[in-house]
Coordinates of C-alpha atoms (C1' of nucleotides) in Angstrom, one line a residue:
Chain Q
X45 CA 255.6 292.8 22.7
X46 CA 257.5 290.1 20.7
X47 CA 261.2 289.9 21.2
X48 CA 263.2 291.2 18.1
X49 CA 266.5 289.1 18.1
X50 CA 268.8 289.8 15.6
X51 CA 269.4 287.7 12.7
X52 CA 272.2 286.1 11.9
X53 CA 274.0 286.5 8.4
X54 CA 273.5 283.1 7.7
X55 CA 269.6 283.4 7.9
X56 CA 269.7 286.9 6.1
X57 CA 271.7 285.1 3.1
X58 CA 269.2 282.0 3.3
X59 CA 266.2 284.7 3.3
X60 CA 267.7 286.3 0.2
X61 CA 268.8 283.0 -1.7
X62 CA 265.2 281.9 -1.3
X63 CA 263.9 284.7 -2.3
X64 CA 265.9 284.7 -5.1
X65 CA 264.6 281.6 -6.2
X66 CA 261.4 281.2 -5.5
X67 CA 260.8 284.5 -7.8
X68 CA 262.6 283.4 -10.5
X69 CA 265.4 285.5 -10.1
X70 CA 267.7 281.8 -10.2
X71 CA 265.7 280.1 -12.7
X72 CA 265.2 276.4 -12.1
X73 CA 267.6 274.2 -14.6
X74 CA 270.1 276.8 -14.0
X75 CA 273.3 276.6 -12.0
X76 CA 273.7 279.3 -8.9
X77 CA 277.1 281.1 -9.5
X78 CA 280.3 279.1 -7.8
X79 CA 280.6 279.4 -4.1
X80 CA 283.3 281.9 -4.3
X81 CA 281.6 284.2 -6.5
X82 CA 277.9 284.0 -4.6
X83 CA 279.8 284.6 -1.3
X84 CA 281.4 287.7 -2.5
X85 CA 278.3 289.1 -4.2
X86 CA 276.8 288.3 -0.8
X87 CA 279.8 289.8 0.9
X88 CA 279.8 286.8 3.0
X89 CA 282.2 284.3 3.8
X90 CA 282.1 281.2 1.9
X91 CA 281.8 278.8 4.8
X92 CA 278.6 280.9 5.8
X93 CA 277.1 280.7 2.5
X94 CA 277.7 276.8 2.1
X95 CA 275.6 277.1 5.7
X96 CA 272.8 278.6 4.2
X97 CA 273.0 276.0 1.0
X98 CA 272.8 273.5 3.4
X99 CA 269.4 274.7 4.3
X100 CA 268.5 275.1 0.8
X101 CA 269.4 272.0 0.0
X102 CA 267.0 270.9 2.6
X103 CA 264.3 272.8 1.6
X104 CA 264.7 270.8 -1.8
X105 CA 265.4 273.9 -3.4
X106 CA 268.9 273.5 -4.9
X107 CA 271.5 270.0 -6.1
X108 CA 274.6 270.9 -5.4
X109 CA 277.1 268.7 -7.6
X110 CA 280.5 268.3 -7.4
X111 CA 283.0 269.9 -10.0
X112 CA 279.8 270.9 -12.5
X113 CA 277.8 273.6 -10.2
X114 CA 274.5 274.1 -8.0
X115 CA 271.8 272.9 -9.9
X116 CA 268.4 275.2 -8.6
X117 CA 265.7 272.9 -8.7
X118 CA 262.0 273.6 -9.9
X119 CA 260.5 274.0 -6.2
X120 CA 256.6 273.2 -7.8
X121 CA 258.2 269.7 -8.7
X122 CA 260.8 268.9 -5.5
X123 CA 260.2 271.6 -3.2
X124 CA 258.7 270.6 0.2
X125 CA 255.5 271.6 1.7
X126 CA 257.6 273.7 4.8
X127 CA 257.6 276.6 1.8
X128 CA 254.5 277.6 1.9
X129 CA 255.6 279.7 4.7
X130 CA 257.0 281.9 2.1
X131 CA 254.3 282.0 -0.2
X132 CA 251.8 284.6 0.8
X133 CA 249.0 284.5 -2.5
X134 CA 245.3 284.5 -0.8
X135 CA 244.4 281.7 -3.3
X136 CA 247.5 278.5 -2.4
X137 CA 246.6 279.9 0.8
X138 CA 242.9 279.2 1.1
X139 CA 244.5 275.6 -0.2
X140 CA 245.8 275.4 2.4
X141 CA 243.1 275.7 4.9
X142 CA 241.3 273.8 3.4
X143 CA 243.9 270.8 4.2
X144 CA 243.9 271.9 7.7
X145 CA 240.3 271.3 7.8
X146 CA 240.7 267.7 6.3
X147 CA 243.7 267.2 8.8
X148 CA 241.5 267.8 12.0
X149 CA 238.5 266.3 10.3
X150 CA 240.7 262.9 10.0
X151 CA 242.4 263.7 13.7
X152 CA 238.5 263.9 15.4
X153 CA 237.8 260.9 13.8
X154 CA 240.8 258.9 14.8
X155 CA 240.5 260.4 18.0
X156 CA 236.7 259.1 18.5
X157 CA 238.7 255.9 18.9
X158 CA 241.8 256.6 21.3
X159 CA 240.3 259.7 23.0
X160 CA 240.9 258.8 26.8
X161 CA 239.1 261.1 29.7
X162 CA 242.1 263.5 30.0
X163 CA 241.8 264.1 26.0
X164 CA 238.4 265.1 26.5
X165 CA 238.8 267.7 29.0
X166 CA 242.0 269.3 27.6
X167 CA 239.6 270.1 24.9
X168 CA 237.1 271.5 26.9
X169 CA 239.9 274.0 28.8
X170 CA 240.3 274.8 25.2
X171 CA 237.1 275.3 24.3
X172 CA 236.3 277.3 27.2
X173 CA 239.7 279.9 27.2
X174 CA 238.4 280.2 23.4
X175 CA 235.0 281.8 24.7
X176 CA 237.1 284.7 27.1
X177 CA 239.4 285.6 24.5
X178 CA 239.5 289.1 23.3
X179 CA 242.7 289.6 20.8
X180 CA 242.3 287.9 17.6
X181 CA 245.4 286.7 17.2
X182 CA 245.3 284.6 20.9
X183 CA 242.0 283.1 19.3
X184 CA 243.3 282.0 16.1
X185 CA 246.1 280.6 18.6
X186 CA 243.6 278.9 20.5
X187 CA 241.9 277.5 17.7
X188 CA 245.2 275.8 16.1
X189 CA 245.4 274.7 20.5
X190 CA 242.4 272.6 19.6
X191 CA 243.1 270.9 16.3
X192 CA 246.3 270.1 18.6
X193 CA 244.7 268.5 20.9
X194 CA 242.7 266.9 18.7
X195 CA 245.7 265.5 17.3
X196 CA 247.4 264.7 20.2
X197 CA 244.3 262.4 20.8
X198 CA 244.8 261.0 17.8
X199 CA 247.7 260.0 18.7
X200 CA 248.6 260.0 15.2
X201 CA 252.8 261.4 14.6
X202 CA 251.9 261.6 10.9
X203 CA 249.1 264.2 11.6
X204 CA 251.3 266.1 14.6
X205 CA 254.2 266.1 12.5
X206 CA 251.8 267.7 9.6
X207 CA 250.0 269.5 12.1
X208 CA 253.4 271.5 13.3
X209 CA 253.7 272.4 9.7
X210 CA 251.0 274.4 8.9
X211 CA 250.9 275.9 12.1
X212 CA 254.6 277.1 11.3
X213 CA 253.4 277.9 7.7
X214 CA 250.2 280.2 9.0
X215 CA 252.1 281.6 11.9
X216 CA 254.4 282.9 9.3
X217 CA 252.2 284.6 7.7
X218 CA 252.6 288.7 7.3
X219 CA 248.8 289.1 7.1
X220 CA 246.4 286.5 8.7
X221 CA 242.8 286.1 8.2
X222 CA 241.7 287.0 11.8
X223 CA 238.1 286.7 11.1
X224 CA 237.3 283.9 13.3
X225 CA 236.9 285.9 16.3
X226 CA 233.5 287.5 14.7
X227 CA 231.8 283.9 14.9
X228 CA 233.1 283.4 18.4
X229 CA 229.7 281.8 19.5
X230 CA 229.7 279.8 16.6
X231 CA 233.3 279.0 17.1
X232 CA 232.8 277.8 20.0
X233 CA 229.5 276.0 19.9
X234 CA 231.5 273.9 17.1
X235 CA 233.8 273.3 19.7
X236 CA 231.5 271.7 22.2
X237 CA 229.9 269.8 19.2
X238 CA 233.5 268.0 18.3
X239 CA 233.9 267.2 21.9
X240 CA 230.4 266.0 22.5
X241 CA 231.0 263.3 19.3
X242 CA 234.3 262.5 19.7
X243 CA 232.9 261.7 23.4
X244 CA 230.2 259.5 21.7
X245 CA 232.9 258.2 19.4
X246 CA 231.0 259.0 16.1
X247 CA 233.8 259.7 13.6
X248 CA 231.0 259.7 10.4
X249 CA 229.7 263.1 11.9
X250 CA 232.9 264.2 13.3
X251 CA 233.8 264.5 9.6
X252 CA 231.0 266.1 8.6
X253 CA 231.0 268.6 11.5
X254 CA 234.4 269.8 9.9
X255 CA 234.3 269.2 6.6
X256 CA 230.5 270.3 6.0
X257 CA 230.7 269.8 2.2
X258 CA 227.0 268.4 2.8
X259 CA 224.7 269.8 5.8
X260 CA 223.7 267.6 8.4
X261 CA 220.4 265.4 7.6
X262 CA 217.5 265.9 9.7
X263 CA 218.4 262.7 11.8
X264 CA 222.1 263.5 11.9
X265 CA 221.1 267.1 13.4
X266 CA 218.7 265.1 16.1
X267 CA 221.7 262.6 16.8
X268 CA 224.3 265.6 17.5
X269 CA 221.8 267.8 19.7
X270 CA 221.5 264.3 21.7
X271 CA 225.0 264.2 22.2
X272 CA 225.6 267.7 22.8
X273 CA 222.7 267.5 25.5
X274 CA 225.0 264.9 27.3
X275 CA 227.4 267.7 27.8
X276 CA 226.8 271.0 30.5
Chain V
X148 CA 270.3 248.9 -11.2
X149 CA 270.2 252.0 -9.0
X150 CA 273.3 253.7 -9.3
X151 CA 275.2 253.8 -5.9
X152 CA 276.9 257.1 -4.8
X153 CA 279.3 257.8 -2.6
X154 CA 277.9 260.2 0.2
X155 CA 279.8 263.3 1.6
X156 CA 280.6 263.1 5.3
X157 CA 278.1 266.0 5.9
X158 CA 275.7 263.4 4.9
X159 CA 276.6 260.6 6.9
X160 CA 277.1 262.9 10.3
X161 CA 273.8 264.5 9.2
X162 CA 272.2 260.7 9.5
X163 CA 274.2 259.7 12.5
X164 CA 273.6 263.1 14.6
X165 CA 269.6 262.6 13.0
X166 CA 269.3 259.1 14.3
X167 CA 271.0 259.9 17.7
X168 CA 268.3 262.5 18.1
X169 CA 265.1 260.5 17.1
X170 CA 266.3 257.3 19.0
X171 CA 266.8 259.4 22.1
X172 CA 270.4 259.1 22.1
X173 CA 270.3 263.2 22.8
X174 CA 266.8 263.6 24.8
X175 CA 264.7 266.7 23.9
X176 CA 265.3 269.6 26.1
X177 CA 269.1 268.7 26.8
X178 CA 272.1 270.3 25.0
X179 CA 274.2 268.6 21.9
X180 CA 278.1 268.1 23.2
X181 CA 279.6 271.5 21.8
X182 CA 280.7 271.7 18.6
X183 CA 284.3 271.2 18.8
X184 CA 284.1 268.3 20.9
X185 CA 280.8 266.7 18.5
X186 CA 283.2 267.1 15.6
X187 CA 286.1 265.5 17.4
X188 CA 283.6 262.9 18.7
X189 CA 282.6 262.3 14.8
X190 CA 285.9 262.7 13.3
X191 CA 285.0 265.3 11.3
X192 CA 285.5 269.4 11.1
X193 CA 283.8 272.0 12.6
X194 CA 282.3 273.5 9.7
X195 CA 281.4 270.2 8.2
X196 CA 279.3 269.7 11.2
X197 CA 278.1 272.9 10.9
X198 CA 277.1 272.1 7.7
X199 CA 274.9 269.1 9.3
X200 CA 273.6 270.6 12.0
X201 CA 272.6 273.8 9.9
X202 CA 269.9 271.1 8.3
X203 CA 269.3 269.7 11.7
X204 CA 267.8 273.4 11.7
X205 CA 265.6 273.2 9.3
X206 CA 264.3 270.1 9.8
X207 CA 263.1 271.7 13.8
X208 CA 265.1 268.8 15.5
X209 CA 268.0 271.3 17.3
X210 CA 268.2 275.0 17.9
X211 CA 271.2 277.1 18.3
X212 CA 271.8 279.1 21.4
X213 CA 274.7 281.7 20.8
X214 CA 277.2 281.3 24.3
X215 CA 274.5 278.5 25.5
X216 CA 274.7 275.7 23.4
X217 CA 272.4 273.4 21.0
X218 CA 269.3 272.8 22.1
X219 CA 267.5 269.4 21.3
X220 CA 264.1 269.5 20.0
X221 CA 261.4 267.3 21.2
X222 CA 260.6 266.4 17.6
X223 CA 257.3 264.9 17.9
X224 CA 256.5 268.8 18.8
X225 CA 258.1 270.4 16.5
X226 CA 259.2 268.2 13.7
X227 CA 258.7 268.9 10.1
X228 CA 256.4 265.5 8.2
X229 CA 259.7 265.4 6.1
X230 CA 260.7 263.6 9.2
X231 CA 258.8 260.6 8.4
X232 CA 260.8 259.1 5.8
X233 CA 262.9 258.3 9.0
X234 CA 260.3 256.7 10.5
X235 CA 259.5 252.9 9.5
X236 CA 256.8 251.7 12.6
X237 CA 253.7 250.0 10.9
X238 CA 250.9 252.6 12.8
X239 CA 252.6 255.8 11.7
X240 CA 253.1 254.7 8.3
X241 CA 249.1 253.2 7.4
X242 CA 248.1 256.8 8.9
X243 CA 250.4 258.5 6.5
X244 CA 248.6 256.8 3.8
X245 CA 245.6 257.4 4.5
X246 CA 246.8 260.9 4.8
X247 CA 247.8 260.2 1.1
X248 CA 244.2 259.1 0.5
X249 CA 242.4 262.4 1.4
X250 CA 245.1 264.3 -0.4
X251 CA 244.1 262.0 -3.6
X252 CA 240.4 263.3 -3.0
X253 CA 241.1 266.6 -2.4
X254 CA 242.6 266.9 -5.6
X255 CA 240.2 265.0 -7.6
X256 CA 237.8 267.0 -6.3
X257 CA 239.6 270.1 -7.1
X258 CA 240.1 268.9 -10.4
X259 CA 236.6 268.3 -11.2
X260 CA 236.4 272.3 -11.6
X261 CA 239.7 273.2 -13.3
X262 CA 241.1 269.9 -15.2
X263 CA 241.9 270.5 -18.8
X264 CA 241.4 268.1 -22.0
X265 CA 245.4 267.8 -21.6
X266 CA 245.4 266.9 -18.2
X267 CA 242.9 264.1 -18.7
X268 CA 244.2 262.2 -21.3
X269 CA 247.6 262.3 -18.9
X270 CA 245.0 261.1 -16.6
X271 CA 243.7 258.3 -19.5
X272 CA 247.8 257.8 -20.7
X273 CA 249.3 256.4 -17.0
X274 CA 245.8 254.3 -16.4
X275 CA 246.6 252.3 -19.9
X276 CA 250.6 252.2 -18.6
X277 CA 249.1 250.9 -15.7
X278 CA 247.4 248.1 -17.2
X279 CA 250.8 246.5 -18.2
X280 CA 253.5 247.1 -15.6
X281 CA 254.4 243.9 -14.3
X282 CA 257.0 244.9 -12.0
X283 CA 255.8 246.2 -8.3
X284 CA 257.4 248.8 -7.5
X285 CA 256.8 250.7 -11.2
X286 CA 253.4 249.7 -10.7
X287 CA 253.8 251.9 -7.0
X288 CA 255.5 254.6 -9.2
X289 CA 252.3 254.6 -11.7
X290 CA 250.0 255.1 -9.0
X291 CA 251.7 257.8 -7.5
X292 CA 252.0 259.3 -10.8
X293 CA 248.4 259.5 -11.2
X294 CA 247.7 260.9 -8.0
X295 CA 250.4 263.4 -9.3
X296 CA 248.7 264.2 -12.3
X297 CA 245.4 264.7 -10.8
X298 CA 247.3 267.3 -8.0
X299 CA 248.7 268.8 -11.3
X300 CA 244.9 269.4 -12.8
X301 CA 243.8 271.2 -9.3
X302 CA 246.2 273.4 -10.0
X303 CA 246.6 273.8 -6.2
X304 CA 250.5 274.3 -4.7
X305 CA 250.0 273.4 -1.3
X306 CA 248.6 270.0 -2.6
X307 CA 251.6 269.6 -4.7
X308 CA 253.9 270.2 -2.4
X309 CA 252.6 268.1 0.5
X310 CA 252.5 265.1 -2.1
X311 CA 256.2 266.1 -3.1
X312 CA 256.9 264.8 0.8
X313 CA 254.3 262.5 0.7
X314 CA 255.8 261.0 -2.0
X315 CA 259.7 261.1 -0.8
X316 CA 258.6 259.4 2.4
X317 CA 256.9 257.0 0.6
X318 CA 260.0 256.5 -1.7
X319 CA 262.1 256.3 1.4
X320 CA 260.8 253.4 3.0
X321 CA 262.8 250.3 2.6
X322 CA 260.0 248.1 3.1
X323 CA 257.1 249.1 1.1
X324 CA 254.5 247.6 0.5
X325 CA 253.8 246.1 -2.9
X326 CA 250.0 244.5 -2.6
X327 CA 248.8 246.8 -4.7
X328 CA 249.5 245.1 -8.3
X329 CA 247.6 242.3 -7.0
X330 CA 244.5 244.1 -7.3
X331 CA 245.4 245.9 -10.3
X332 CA 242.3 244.7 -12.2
X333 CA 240.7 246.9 -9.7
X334 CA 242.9 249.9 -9.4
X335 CA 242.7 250.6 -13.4
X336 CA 239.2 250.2 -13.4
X337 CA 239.3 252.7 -10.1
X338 CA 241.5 255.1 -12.2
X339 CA 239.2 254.7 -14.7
X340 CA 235.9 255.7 -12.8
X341 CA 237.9 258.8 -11.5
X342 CA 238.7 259.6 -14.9
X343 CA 235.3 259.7 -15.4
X344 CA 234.2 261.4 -12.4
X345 CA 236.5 264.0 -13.0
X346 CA 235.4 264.5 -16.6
X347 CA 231.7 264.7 -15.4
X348 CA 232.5 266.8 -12.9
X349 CA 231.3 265.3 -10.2
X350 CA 233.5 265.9 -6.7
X351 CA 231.2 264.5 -4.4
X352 CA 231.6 261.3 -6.2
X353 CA 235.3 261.3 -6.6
X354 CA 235.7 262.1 -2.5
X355 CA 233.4 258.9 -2.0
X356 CA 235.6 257.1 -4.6
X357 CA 238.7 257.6 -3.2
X358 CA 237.8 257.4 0.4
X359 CA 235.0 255.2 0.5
X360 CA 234.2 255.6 4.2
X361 CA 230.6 255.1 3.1
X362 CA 230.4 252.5 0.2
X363 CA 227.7 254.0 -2.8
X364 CA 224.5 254.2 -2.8
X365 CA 222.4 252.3 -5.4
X366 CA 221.8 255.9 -7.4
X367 CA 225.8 257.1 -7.0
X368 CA 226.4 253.5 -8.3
X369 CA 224.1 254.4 -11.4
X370 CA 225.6 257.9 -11.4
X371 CA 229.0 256.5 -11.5
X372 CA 228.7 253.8 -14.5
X373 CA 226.8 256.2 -16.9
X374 CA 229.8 258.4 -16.1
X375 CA 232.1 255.2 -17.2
X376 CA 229.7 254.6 -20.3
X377 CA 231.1 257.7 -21.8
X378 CA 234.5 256.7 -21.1
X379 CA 235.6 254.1 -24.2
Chain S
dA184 C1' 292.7 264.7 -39.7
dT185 C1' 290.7 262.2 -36.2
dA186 C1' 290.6 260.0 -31.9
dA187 C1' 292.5 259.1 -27.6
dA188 C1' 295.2 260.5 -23.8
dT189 C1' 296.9 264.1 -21.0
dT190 C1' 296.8 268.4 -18.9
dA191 C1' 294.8 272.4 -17.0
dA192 C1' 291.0 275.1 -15.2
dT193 C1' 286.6 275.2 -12.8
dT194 C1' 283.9 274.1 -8.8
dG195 C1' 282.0 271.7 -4.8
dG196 C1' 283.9 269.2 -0.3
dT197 C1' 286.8 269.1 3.7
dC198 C1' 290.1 270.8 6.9
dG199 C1' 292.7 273.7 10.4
dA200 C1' 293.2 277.8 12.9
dA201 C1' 292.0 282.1 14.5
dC202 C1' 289.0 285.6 16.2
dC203 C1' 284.3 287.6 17.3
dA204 C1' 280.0 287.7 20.2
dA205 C1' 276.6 286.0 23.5
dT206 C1' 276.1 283.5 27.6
dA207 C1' 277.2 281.3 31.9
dT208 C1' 280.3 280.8 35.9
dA209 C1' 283.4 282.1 39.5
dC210 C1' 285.1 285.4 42.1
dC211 C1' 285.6 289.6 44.5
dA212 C1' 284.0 293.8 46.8
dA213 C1' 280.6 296.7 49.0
Chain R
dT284 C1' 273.5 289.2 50.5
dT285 C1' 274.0 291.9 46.6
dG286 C1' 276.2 293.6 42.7
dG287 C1' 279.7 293.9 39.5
dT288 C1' 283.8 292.2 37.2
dA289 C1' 286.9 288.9 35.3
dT290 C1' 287.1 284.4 33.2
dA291 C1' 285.6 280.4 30.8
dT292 C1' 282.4 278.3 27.7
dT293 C1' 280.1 278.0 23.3
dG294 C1' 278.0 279.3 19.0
dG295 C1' 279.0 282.6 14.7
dT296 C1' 282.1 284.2 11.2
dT297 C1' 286.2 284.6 8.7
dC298 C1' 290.5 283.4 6.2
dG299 C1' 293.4 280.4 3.8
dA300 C1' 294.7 276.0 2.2
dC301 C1' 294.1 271.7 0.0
dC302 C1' 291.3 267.6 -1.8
dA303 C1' 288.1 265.6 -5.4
dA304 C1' 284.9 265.5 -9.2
dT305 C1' 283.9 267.4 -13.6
dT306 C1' 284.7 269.9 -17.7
dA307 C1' 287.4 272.2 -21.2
dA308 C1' 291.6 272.7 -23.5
dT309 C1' 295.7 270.7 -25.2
dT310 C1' 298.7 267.4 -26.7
dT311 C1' 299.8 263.0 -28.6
dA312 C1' 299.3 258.8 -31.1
dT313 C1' 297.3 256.5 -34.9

DNA sequence: ATAAATTAATTGGTCGAACCAATATACCAA
DNA sequence: TTGGTATATTGGTTCGACCAATTAATTTAT
């Protein structure tokens, strides 16, 4: 059961700002109305509301300029990719997976270089908690676990700090794709594939593993099942 | 000249408290000083520290405990990639370009299906501008620019989005680096053969293009200059 | 009558103080 | 030792005032 903790009315106000925004309700080019005027439409105090501008302001939705206004900015052209976690349309989504995939392609493949021991068998915990798990959502945990540790082996900040992102961004999702769990085996098998190259430090089919845009060639197959047969 | 203006305090505590934080000054998993004595320690208000550490928030490096105090992050856990443009080591940043690089071909690629007459002749329009900047740091501005109007033709959000950081961090950086006008001959001619690509469309090609992991193969090459041939 | 200077009104930025609410600590009693 | 109670600490919210940048309105000088 997941802990319900009341929301502060600075959060509430910065849910209902964004909202605002994001659907067009405060049309980009336009000024918000003054402070004073927002905060009692709000019925919040003003030094609340200038707390949740703050964020927006961080979120690269709104310019706040002094003496002329808040300027709300077009968030297509400023906004920052943290707010996808408020945009819930199967289709930007499916984007977005799709640059997950390319970020763990590139982590395996850094990580065929840096990978040390320890990397290799915190990916095969993984890997093997992924094969017990019954509840979809702890799998699609799991999974994001191993392009984590992927990362992690990496070493790369760039890719962990992107990484922390889209977990955030498909964590906050109201209705996830929890299909993965049907193709446990192959799930898992995939698993012990990326392990097995990363082991034989192969980035080229590391990215290919991932990515698949092409299949595997006949010798690329032979190579993998080589390097798989290396593992128990 | 770039105009120079004056910053509020929220903005100079917010870099201060930021860089006290990501130097280690305050180590993740210990508490900030409380707010009244941090704003005494800065010279500032309350609520204008409030104001700073509300965007501490939402950039994932503190987290308020009501009655318990302000937790530091571990940011290299929970960070936001917006946190980059505060990071200037030599590693973190080549692996955010190449981050850059796959974004570039995920959008070509993308484009190949959806691009518009409009959006290639933006495509043809920055390649000429290109081709007679003299000064470095417009020519930097051009090429992001055209990996901007390619994200544009994918039509894809989360693409855009992540390049809107992408392109902040990259912006932020006092040292950039300004090789790439040396090889311009070779980056219009590149911009050119994506234009191409993209017209033909051909994604495969445009991936290989931009990432060139694996250099072409004598028929891609053949491929690739009768799709220049039709480009005058 | 026009242009420049001045004044007033609007609006974001900062400040000070007070009080509320959640948590932690110290202390006391059973 | 345990359990509860009072107290202190600390973040959350509110009110009111004033400063500072900008714009609009008014006045003044030419």
């Amino acid at each position: 059961m997941k802990k319900i903790e009341a929301k502060r009315t600075v959060d509430l106000a910065l849910e209902e700002l964004r909202k605002a925004i994001l659907s067009g309700k405060f049309p980009a080019g336009s000024t918000l109305p003054p402070e004073r005027k927002l905060a009692d439409m709000l019925h919040i105090n003003r030094q609340t509301l200038r707390s949740a501008l703050a964020r927006l302001e961080a979120e690269y939705l709104v310019k706040p300029h002094h003496g002329r206004g808040i300027l709300v900015l077009d968030f297509r052209t400023t906004g920052s990719i943290e707010l996808m976690s408020y945009i819930s349309e199967k289709e930007p989504l499916q984007e977005l997976f799709g640059l997950r995939r390319n970020l763990a392609a590139e982590a395996a493949a850094i990580a065929c270089e840096k990978a040390t021991v320890h990397d290799l068998n915190q990916l095969r915990s993984i890997a093997q908690n992924q094969s017990q798990i019954e509840d979809p959502h702890d799998f699609l945990q799991g999974d994001l676990n191993f392009t984590k540790a992927m990362i992690d082996a990496s070493q790369s900040l760039p890719l962990r700090l992107l990484f922390n992102t889209i977990e955030r961004i498909t964590l906050a999702q109201p209705n996830l794709p929890m299909n993965a769990l049907k193709d446990r085996v192959a799930a898992v098998s995939s698993y012990l594939a990326l392990i097995a190259l990363i082991r034989h430090r192969n980035p080229i089919l590391c990215r290919k593993a991932i990515l698949s845009h092409s299949s595997l060639s006949a010798e690329e197959n032979a190579e993998l099942h080589f390097a798989l047969s290396k593992e128990q």
